[in-house]
mmCIF file with all atom_site columns, C-alpha atoms in Angstrom:
data_model
loop_
_atom_site.group_PDB
_atom_site.id
_atom_site.type_symbol
_atom_site.label_atom_id
_atom_site.label_alt_id
_atom_site.label_comp_id
_atom_site.label_asym_id
_atom_site.label_entity_id
_atom_site.label_seq_id
_atom_site.pdbx_PDB_ins_code
_atom_site.Cartn_x
_atom_site.Cartn_y
_atom_site.Cartn_z
_atom_site.occupancy
_atom_site.B_iso_or_equiv
_atom_site.pdbx_formal_charge
_atom_site.auth_seq_id
_atom_site.auth_comp_id
_atom_site.auth_asym_id
_atom_site.auth_atom_id
_atom_site.pdbx_PDB_model_num
ATOM 1   C CA . MET A 1 1   ? -41.437 -22.953 -103.368 1.00 51.00 ? 1   MET A CA 1
ATOM 2   C CA . ASN A 1 2   ? -44.320 -20.916 -101.041 1.00 57.00 ? 2   ASN A CA 1
ATOM 3   C CA . SER A 1 3   ? -46.281 -23.900 -100.694 1.00 58.00 ? 3   SER A CA 1
ATOM 4   C CA . ASP A 1 4   ? -43.224 -26.386 -99.540  1.00 59.00 ? 4   ASP A CA 1
ATOM 5   C CA . ARG A 1 5   ? -42.692 -23.589 -96.517  1.00 56.00 ? 5   ARG A CA 1
ATOM 6   C CA . LYS A 1 6   ? -46.232 -23.750 -95.665  1.00 56.00 ? 6   LYS A CA 1
ATOM 7   C CA . ALA A 1 7   ? -46.157 -27.769 -95.478  1.00 51.00 ? 7   ALA A CA 1
ATOM 8   C CA . VAL A 1 8   ? -43.328 -27.824 -93.616  1.00 46.00 ? 8   VAL A CA 1
ATOM 9   C CA . TRP A 1 9   ? -44.643 -24.828 -90.812  1.00 50.00 ? 9   TRP A CA 1
ATOM 10  C CA . SER A 1 10  ? -47.762 -26.828 -90.612  1.00 56.00 ? 10  SER A CA 1
ATOM 11  C CA . VAL A 1 11  ? -46.036 -30.299 -90.296  1.00 50.00 ? 11  VAL A CA 1
ATOM 12  C CA . LYS A 1 12  ? -44.007 -28.602 -87.394  1.00 57.00 ? 12  LYS A CA 1
ATOM 13  C CA . GLY A 1 13  ? -46.609 -26.840 -85.965  1.00 48.00 ? 13  GLY A CA 1
ATOM 14  C CA . TRP A 1 14  ? -48.650 -30.113 -85.623  1.00 44.00 ? 14  TRP A CA 1
ATOM 15  C CA . LEU A 1 15  ? -45.467 -31.729 -83.840  1.00 41.00 ? 15  LEU A CA 1
ATOM 16  C CA . ALA A 1 16  ? -45.440 -28.625 -81.647  1.00 44.00 ? 16  ALA A CA 1
ATOM 17  C CA . ALA A 1 17  ? -49.043 -29.262 -80.533  1.00 41.00 ? 17  ALA A CA 1
ATOM 18  C CA . ILE A 1 18  ? -48.731 -33.278 -80.077  1.00 45.00 ? 18  ILE A CA 1
ATOM 19  C CA . LEU A 1 19  ? -45.278 -32.468 -77.978  1.00 37.00 ? 19  LEU A CA 1
ATOM 20  C CA . VAL A 1 20  ? -47.127 -29.515 -76.009  1.00 35.00 ? 20  VAL A CA 1
ATOM 21  C CA . ILE A 1 21  ? -50.214 -31.872 -75.319  1.00 41.00 ? 21  ILE A CA 1
ATOM 22  C CA . ALA A 1 22  ? -47.912 -35.192 -74.365  1.00 38.00 ? 22  ALA A CA 1
ATOM 23  C CA . PHE A 1 23  ? -46.245 -33.141 -72.544  1.00 39.00 ? 23  PHE A CA 1
ATOM 24  C CA . TRP A 1 24  ? -48.846 -32.076 -70.219  1.00 35.00 ? 24  TRP A CA 1
ATOM 25  C CA . ALA A 1 25  ? -50.311 -35.500 -70.313  1.00 38.00 ? 25  ALA A CA 1
ATOM 26  C CA . VAL A 1 26  ? -46.974 -36.567 -68.788  1.00 37.00 ? 26  VAL A CA 1
ATOM 27  C CA . ALA A 1 27  ? -46.494 -33.795 -66.266  1.00 37.00 ? 27  ALA A CA 1
ATOM 28  C CA . GLY A 1 28  ? -50.345 -33.855 -65.284  1.00 38.00 ? 28  GLY A CA 1
ATOM 29  C CA . ALA A 1 29  ? -50.129 -37.607 -63.972  1.00 36.00 ? 29  ALA A CA 1
ATOM 30  C CA . PRO A 1 30  ? -48.451 -37.561 -60.255  1.00 41.00 ? 30  PRO A CA 1
ATOM 31  C CA . VAL A 1 31  ? -44.835 -38.687 -60.150  1.00 40.00 ? 31  VAL A CA 1
ATOM 32  C CA . GLY A 1 32  ? -44.704 -42.599 -59.649  1.00 45.00 ? 32  GLY A CA 1
ATOM 33  C CA . ALA A 1 33  ? -48.829 -42.676 -59.244  1.00 49.00 ? 33  ALA A CA 1
ATOM 34  C CA . ALA A 1 34  ? -49.790 -45.139 -56.353  1.00 61.00 ? 34  ALA A CA 1
ATOM 35  C CA . SER A 1 35  ? -51.603 -48.555 -57.507  1.00 83.00 ? 35  SER A CA 1
ATOM 36  C CA . PHE A 1 36  ? -54.206 -49.133 -54.208  1.00 93.00 ? 36  PHE A CA 1
ATOM 37  C CA . GLN A 1 37  ? -54.621 -52.811 -53.264  1.00 96.00 ? 37  GLN A CA 1
ATOM 38  C CA . PRO A 1 38  ? -57.727 -53.948 -51.447  1.00 98.00 ? 38  PRO A CA 1
ATOM 39  C CA . LEU A 1 39  ? -57.022 -54.622 -47.585  1.00 98.00 ? 39  LEU A CA 1
ATOM 40  C CA . GLU A 1 40  ? -59.567 -56.333 -44.701  1.00 98.00 ? 40  GLU A CA 1
ATOM 41  C CA . ILE A 1 41  ? -59.605 -56.325 -41.387  1.00 98.00 ? 41  ILE A CA 1
ATOM 42  C CA . VAL A 1 42  ? -61.883 -58.705 -39.584  1.00 98.00 ? 42  VAL A CA 1
ATOM 43  C CA . THR A 1 43  ? -62.954 -57.177 -36.425  1.00 97.00 ? 43  THR A CA 1
ATOM 44  C CA . LYS A 1 44  ? -65.831 -57.916 -33.910  1.00 96.00 ? 44  LYS A CA 1
ATOM 45  C CA . ASN A 1 45  ? -68.160 -55.804 -35.619  1.00 93.00 ? 45  ASN A CA 1
ATOM 46  C CA . GLY A 1 46  ? -67.308 -57.507 -39.171  1.00 96.00 ? 46  GLY A CA 1
ATOM 47  C CA . VAL A 1 47  ? -65.189 -57.049 -42.090  1.00 98.00 ? 47  VAL A CA 1
ATOM 48  C CA . GLN A 1 48  ? -63.492 -53.200 -42.930  1.00 98.00 ? 48  GLN A CA 1
ATOM 49  C CA . VAL A 1 49  ? -62.548 -52.826 -46.454  1.00 98.00 ? 49  VAL A CA 1
ATOM 50  C CA . PHE A 1 50  ? -59.573 -50.313 -46.718  1.00 98.00 ? 50  PHE A CA 1
ATOM 51  C CA . SER A 1 51  ? -57.675 -49.432 -50.430  1.00 98.00 ? 51  SER A CA 1
ATOM 52  C CA . VAL A 1 52  ? -54.161 -49.449 -49.655  1.00 98.00 ? 52  VAL A CA 1
ATOM 53  C CA . GLU A 1 53  ? -50.899 -47.514 -51.162  1.00 97.00 ? 53  GLU A CA 1
ATOM 54  C CA . MET A 1 54  ? -47.951 -50.366 -50.972  1.00 96.00 ? 54  MET A CA 1
ATOM 55  C CA . ALA A 1 55  ? -44.554 -48.809 -49.038  1.00 95.00 ? 55  ALA A CA 1
ATOM 56  C CA . THR A 1 56  ? -41.988 -51.323 -50.164  1.00 93.00 ? 56  THR A CA 1
ATOM 57  C CA . THR A 1 57  ? -38.763 -49.776 -51.343  1.00 94.00 ? 57  THR A CA 1
ATOM 58  C CA . ALA A 1 58  ? -36.344 -47.545 -48.953  1.00 94.00 ? 58  ALA A CA 1
ATOM 59  C CA . GLU A 1 59  ? -37.439 -44.410 -50.757  1.00 95.00 ? 59  GLU A CA 1
ATOM 60  C CA . GLU A 1 60  ? -40.884 -45.208 -50.396  1.00 95.00 ? 60  GLU A CA 1
ATOM 61  C CA . LYS A 1 61  ? -40.961 -46.100 -46.731  1.00 94.00 ? 61  LYS A CA 1
ATOM 62  C CA . GLU A 1 62  ? -38.801 -43.034 -45.871  1.00 94.00 ? 62  GLU A CA 1
ATOM 63  C CA . THR A 1 63  ? -41.273 -40.749 -47.767  1.00 94.00 ? 63  THR A CA 1
ATOM 64  C CA . GLY A 1 64  ? -44.654 -42.868 -46.657  1.00 95.00 ? 64  GLY A CA 1
ATOM 65  C CA . LEU A 1 65  ? -47.688 -40.385 -46.267  1.00 97.00 ? 65  LEU A CA 1
ATOM 66  C CA . MET A 1 66  ? -45.209 -36.833 -45.680  1.00 96.00 ? 66  MET A CA 1
ATOM 67  C CA . TYR A 1 67  ? -46.332 -33.766 -47.018  1.00 96.00 ? 67  TYR A CA 1
ATOM 68  C CA . ARG A 1 68  ? -49.858 -34.827 -47.772  1.00 95.00 ? 68  ARG A CA 1
ATOM 69  C CA . LYS A 1 69  ? -52.529 -32.634 -47.009  1.00 95.00 ? 69  LYS A CA 1
ATOM 70  C CA . GLU A 1 70  ? -55.514 -34.715 -46.981  1.00 96.00 ? 70  GLU A CA 1
ATOM 71  C CA . LEU A 1 71  ? -56.018 -38.609 -46.719  1.00 96.00 ? 71  LEU A CA 1
ATOM 72  C CA . ALA A 1 72  ? -59.283 -39.959 -47.142  1.00 96.00 ? 72  ALA A CA 1
ATOM 73  C CA . ASP A 1 73  ? -61.440 -42.703 -44.812  1.00 96.00 ? 73  ASP A CA 1
ATOM 74  C CA . GLY A 1 74  ? -61.132 -45.989 -46.423  1.00 97.00 ? 74  GLY A CA 1
ATOM 75  C CA . LYS A 1 75  ? -57.476 -44.978 -47.923  1.00 98.00 ? 75  LYS A CA 1
ATOM 76  C CA . GLY A 1 76  ? -53.976 -46.054 -46.275  1.00 98.00 ? 76  GLY A CA 1
ATOM 77  C CA . MET A 1 77  ? -50.655 -46.708 -46.598  1.00 98.00 ? 77  MET A CA 1
ATOM 78  C CA . LEU A 1 78  ? -49.313 -50.458 -45.787  1.00 98.00 ? 78  LEU A CA 1
ATOM 79  C CA . PHE A 1 79  ? -45.112 -50.674 -45.260  1.00 98.00 ? 79  PHE A CA 1
ATOM 80  C CA . ASP A 1 80  ? -43.521 -53.931 -45.416  1.00 97.00 ? 80  ASP A CA 1
ATOM 81  C CA . PHE A 1 81  ? -40.910 -54.373 -43.234  1.00 97.00 ? 81  PHE A CA 1
ATOM 82  C CA . ASN A 1 82  ? -40.208 -58.145 -44.014  1.00 95.00 ? 82  ASN A CA 1
ATOM 83  C CA . PRO A 1 83  ? -38.700 -59.908 -42.307  1.00 96.00 ? 83  PRO A CA 1
ATOM 84  C CA . GLU A 1 84  ? -40.965 -59.160 -38.891  1.00 97.00 ? 84  GLU A CA 1
ATOM 85  C CA . GLN A 1 85  ? -38.613 -56.917 -36.489  1.00 98.00 ? 85  GLN A CA 1
ATOM 86  C CA . GLU A 1 86  ? -39.434 -54.040 -34.116  1.00 98.00 ? 86  GLU A CA 1
ATOM 87  C CA . ILE A 1 87  ? -40.366 -50.907 -36.045  1.00 98.00 ? 87  ILE A CA 1
ATOM 88  C CA . SER A 1 88  ? -40.008 -47.387 -35.328  1.00 98.00 ? 88  SER A CA 1
ATOM 89  C CA . MET A 1 89  ? -41.776 -44.414 -37.120  1.00 98.00 ? 89  MET A CA 1
ATOM 90  C CA . TRP A 1 90  ? -42.509 -40.819 -36.914  1.00 97.00 ? 90  TRP A CA 1
ATOM 91  C CA . MET A 1 91  ? -44.639 -38.068 -37.965  1.00 98.00 ? 91  MET A CA 1
ATOM 92  C CA . LYS A 1 92  ? -42.445 -35.819 -39.340  1.00 97.00 ? 92  LYS A CA 1
ATOM 93  C CA . ASN A 1 93  ? -43.194 -33.755 -42.102  1.00 97.00 ? 93  ASN A CA 1
ATOM 94  C CA . THR A 1 94  ? -46.875 -35.630 -42.260  1.00 98.00 ? 94  THR A CA 1
ATOM 95  C CA . TYR A 1 95  ? -49.976 -32.961 -41.847  1.00 98.00 ? 95  TYR A CA 1
ATOM 96  C CA . VAL A 1 96  ? -52.332 -35.531 -41.618  1.00 98.00 ? 96  VAL A CA 1
ATOM 97  C CA . SER A 1 97  ? -53.033 -37.074 -37.848  1.00 98.00 ? 97  SER A CA 1
ATOM 98  C CA . LEU A 1 98  ? -52.876 -40.682 -38.112  1.00 98.00 ? 98  LEU A CA 1
ATOM 99  C CA . ASP A 1 99  ? -53.569 -44.198 -36.671  1.00 99.00 ? 99  ASP A CA 1
ATOM 100 C CA . MET A 1 100 ? -50.930 -46.268 -37.232  1.00 99.00 ? 100 MET A CA 1
ATOM 101 C CA . ILE A 1 101 ? -51.772 -50.058 -37.193  1.00 99.00 ? 101 ILE A CA 1
ATOM 102 C CA . PHE A 1 102 ? -48.588 -52.461 -36.782  1.00 99.00 ? 102 PHE A CA 1
ATOM 103 C CA . ILE A 1 103 ? -49.282 -56.224 -37.828  1.00 99.00 ? 103 ILE A CA 1
ATOM 104 C CA . ARG A 1 104 ? -47.376 -59.210 -37.545  1.00 98.00 ? 104 ARG A CA 1
ATOM 105 C CA . ALA A 1 105 ? -46.428 -61.600 -40.059  1.00 98.00 ? 105 ALA A CA 1
ATOM 106 C CA . ASP A 1 106 ? -49.099 -64.155 -39.218  1.00 98.00 ? 106 ASP A CA 1
ATOM 107 C CA . GLY A 1 107 ? -51.533 -60.841 -40.229  1.00 98.00 ? 107 GLY A CA 1
ATOM 108 C CA . ARG A 1 108 ? -52.941 -60.167 -36.787  1.00 98.00 ? 108 ARG A CA 1
ATOM 109 C CA . ILE A 1 109 ? -52.804 -56.640 -35.375  1.00 99.00 ? 109 ILE A CA 1
ATOM 110 C CA . LEU A 1 110 ? -49.833 -56.105 -32.697  1.00 99.00 ? 110 LEU A CA 1
ATOM 111 C CA . ARG A 1 111 ? -50.452 -52.584 -32.013  1.00 99.00 ? 111 ARG A CA 1
ATOM 112 C CA . ILE A 1 112 ? -52.406 -49.418 -32.762  1.00 99.00 ? 112 ILE A CA 1
ATOM 113 C CA . ALA A 1 113 ? -51.508 -45.507 -32.109  1.00 99.00 ? 113 ALA A CA 1
ATOM 114 C CA . GLU A 1 114 ? -54.090 -43.549 -32.240  1.00 99.00 ? 114 GLU A CA 1
ATOM 115 C CA . ASN A 1 115 ? -54.606 -40.598 -33.213  1.00 98.00 ? 115 ASN A CA 1
ATOM 116 C CA . THR A 1 116 ? -50.988 -39.518 -33.865  1.00 98.00 ? 116 THR A CA 1
ATOM 117 C CA . GLU A 1 117 ? -49.746 -36.009 -33.767  1.00 98.00 ? 117 GLU A CA 1
ATOM 118 C CA . PRO A 1 118 ? -48.848 -34.262 -36.829  1.00 98.00 ? 118 PRO A CA 1
ATOM 119 C CA . LEU A 1 119 ? -45.127 -32.963 -37.628  1.00 98.00 ? 119 LEU A CA 1
ATOM 120 C CA . SER A 1 120 ? -43.914 -34.483 -34.863  1.00 98.00 ? 120 SER A CA 1
ATOM 121 C CA . THR A 1 121 ? -40.710 -36.259 -34.610  1.00 97.00 ? 121 THR A CA 1
ATOM 122 C CA . LYS A 1 122 ? -41.253 -38.604 -31.609  1.00 98.00 ? 122 LYS A CA 1
ATOM 123 C CA . ILE A 1 123 ? -40.858 -42.206 -31.966  1.00 98.00 ? 123 ILE A CA 1
ATOM 124 C CA . ILE A 1 124 ? -43.585 -44.587 -32.537  1.00 98.00 ? 124 ILE A CA 1
ATOM 125 C CA . SER A 1 125 ? -42.472 -48.290 -31.482  1.00 98.00 ? 125 SER A CA 1
ATOM 126 C CA . SER A 1 126 ? -44.357 -51.313 -32.669  1.00 98.00 ? 126 SER A CA 1
ATOM 127 C CA . ARG A 1 127 ? -43.648 -52.501 -29.153  1.00 98.00 ? 127 ARG A CA 1
ATOM 128 C CA . GLY A 1 128 ? -42.988 -55.869 -30.342  1.00 98.00 ? 128 GLY A CA 1
ATOM 129 C CA . PRO A 1 129 ? -41.885 -58.070 -33.540  1.00 99.00 ? 129 PRO A CA 1
ATOM 130 C CA . ALA A 1 130 ? -43.667 -56.785 -36.651  1.00 99.00 ? 130 ALA A CA 1
ATOM 131 C CA . ARG A 1 131 ? -43.937 -57.563 -40.406  1.00 98.00 ? 131 ARG A CA 1
ATOM 132 C CA . ALA A 1 132 ? -45.595 -54.430 -41.374  1.00 98.00 ? 132 ALA A CA 1
ATOM 133 C CA . VAL A 1 133 ? -47.543 -51.097 -40.491  1.00 99.00 ? 133 VAL A CA 1
ATOM 134 C CA . LEU A 1 134 ? -50.983 -49.734 -42.164  1.00 99.00 ? 134 LEU A CA 1
ATOM 135 C CA . GLU A 1 135 ? -51.835 -45.667 -41.535  1.00 98.00 ? 135 GLU A CA 1
ATOM 136 C CA . VAL A 1 136 ? -54.899 -44.658 -42.082  1.00 99.00 ? 136 VAL A CA 1
ATOM 137 C CA . VAL A 1 137 ? -56.917 -41.134 -41.086  1.00 98.00 ? 137 VAL A CA 1
ATOM 138 C CA . ALA A 1 138 ? -56.632 -40.681 -37.328  1.00 98.00 ? 138 ALA A CA 1
ATOM 139 C CA . GLY A 1 139 ? -60.005 -41.645 -35.452  1.00 98.00 ? 139 GLY A CA 1
ATOM 140 C CA . THR A 1 140 ? -60.272 -44.988 -37.992  1.00 98.00 ? 140 THR A CA 1
ATOM 141 C CA . ALA A 1 141 ? -59.269 -47.538 -35.427  1.00 98.00 ? 141 ALA A CA 1
ATOM 142 C CA . GLN A 1 142 ? -62.099 -46.323 -32.767  1.00 98.00 ? 142 GLN A CA 1
ATOM 143 C CA . LYS A 1 143 ? -64.543 -45.754 -35.647  1.00 97.00 ? 143 LYS A CA 1
ATOM 144 C CA . TYR A 1 144 ? -64.758 -49.354 -36.895  1.00 97.00 ? 144 TYR A CA 1
ATOM 145 C CA . GLY A 1 145 ? -63.751 -50.821 -33.944  1.00 98.00 ? 145 GLY A CA 1
ATOM 146 C CA . ILE A 1 146 ? -60.365 -52.373 -34.910  1.00 99.00 ? 146 ILE A CA 1
ATOM 147 C CA . ARG A 1 147 ? -58.239 -53.501 -32.229  1.00 99.00 ? 147 ARG A CA 1
ATOM 148 C CA . PRO A 1 148 ? -55.034 -55.795 -31.235  1.00 99.00 ? 148 PRO A CA 1
ATOM 149 C CA . GLY A 1 149 ? -55.586 -59.292 -32.355  1.00 98.00 ? 149 GLY A CA 1
ATOM 150 C CA . ASP A 1 150 ? -57.794 -58.557 -34.989  1.00 99.00 ? 150 ASP A CA 1
ATOM 151 C CA . ARG A 1 151 ? -56.817 -59.961 -38.731  1.00 98.00 ? 151 ARG A CA 1
ATOM 152 C CA . VAL A 1 152 ? -55.684 -58.613 -41.370  1.00 98.00 ? 152 VAL A CA 1
ATOM 153 C CA . GLY A 1 153 ? -56.078 -60.243 -45.087  1.00 98.00 ? 153 GLY A CA 1
ATOM 154 C CA . HIS A 1 154 ? -53.687 -59.075 -47.454  1.00 97.00 ? 154 HIS A CA 1
ATOM 155 C CA . PRO A 1 155 ? -51.255 -60.598 -50.008  1.00 96.00 ? 155 PRO A CA 1
ATOM 156 C CA . LEU A 1 156 ? -48.407 -59.592 -47.621  1.00 95.00 ? 156 LEU A CA 1
ATOM 157 C CA . PHE A 1 157 ? -49.710 -61.923 -44.595  1.00 95.00 ? 157 PHE A CA 1
ATOM 158 C CA . GLY A 1 158 ? -50.685 -64.991 -46.754  1.00 86.00 ? 158 GLY A CA 1
ATOM 159 C CA . GLY A 1 159 ? -54.345 -63.788 -47.167  1.00 62.00 ? 159 GLY A CA 1
ATOM 160 C CA . LYS A 1 160 ? -56.931 -62.029 -49.527  1.00 57.00 ? 160 LYS A CA 1
#
């Protein structure tokens, strides 16, 4: 009888350990961990490749890069506002200064709002119909010579 109790407690101990490990594994992973996709911008200086998170749902577009304390060079977030429309963005609860690149449905850059002010509720407009907005760390457009009219390659625009 004593050995049966030990066996039961041994099994319960193993199950508890497995549950704790499983909880840590799940809790350690970011909720809705983003998958990254490649995006290319063809400039006069050559092709610049970025790794972007997609914001396609209303919730993803509303949250965007809010509450993040850093954004690495070469990373970004691509917001899909299909169909093409006038787009308004802001920097509320966004701690990192960004360059916002407004992109037409054909993949051409319409406008760039550079070095946006963190935490600002000032509206930043596309100033014309756009399909998407690419948010990258401030200074990226100047660093890589990205200009209106440059072409963006990504499946959203019928390209790579």
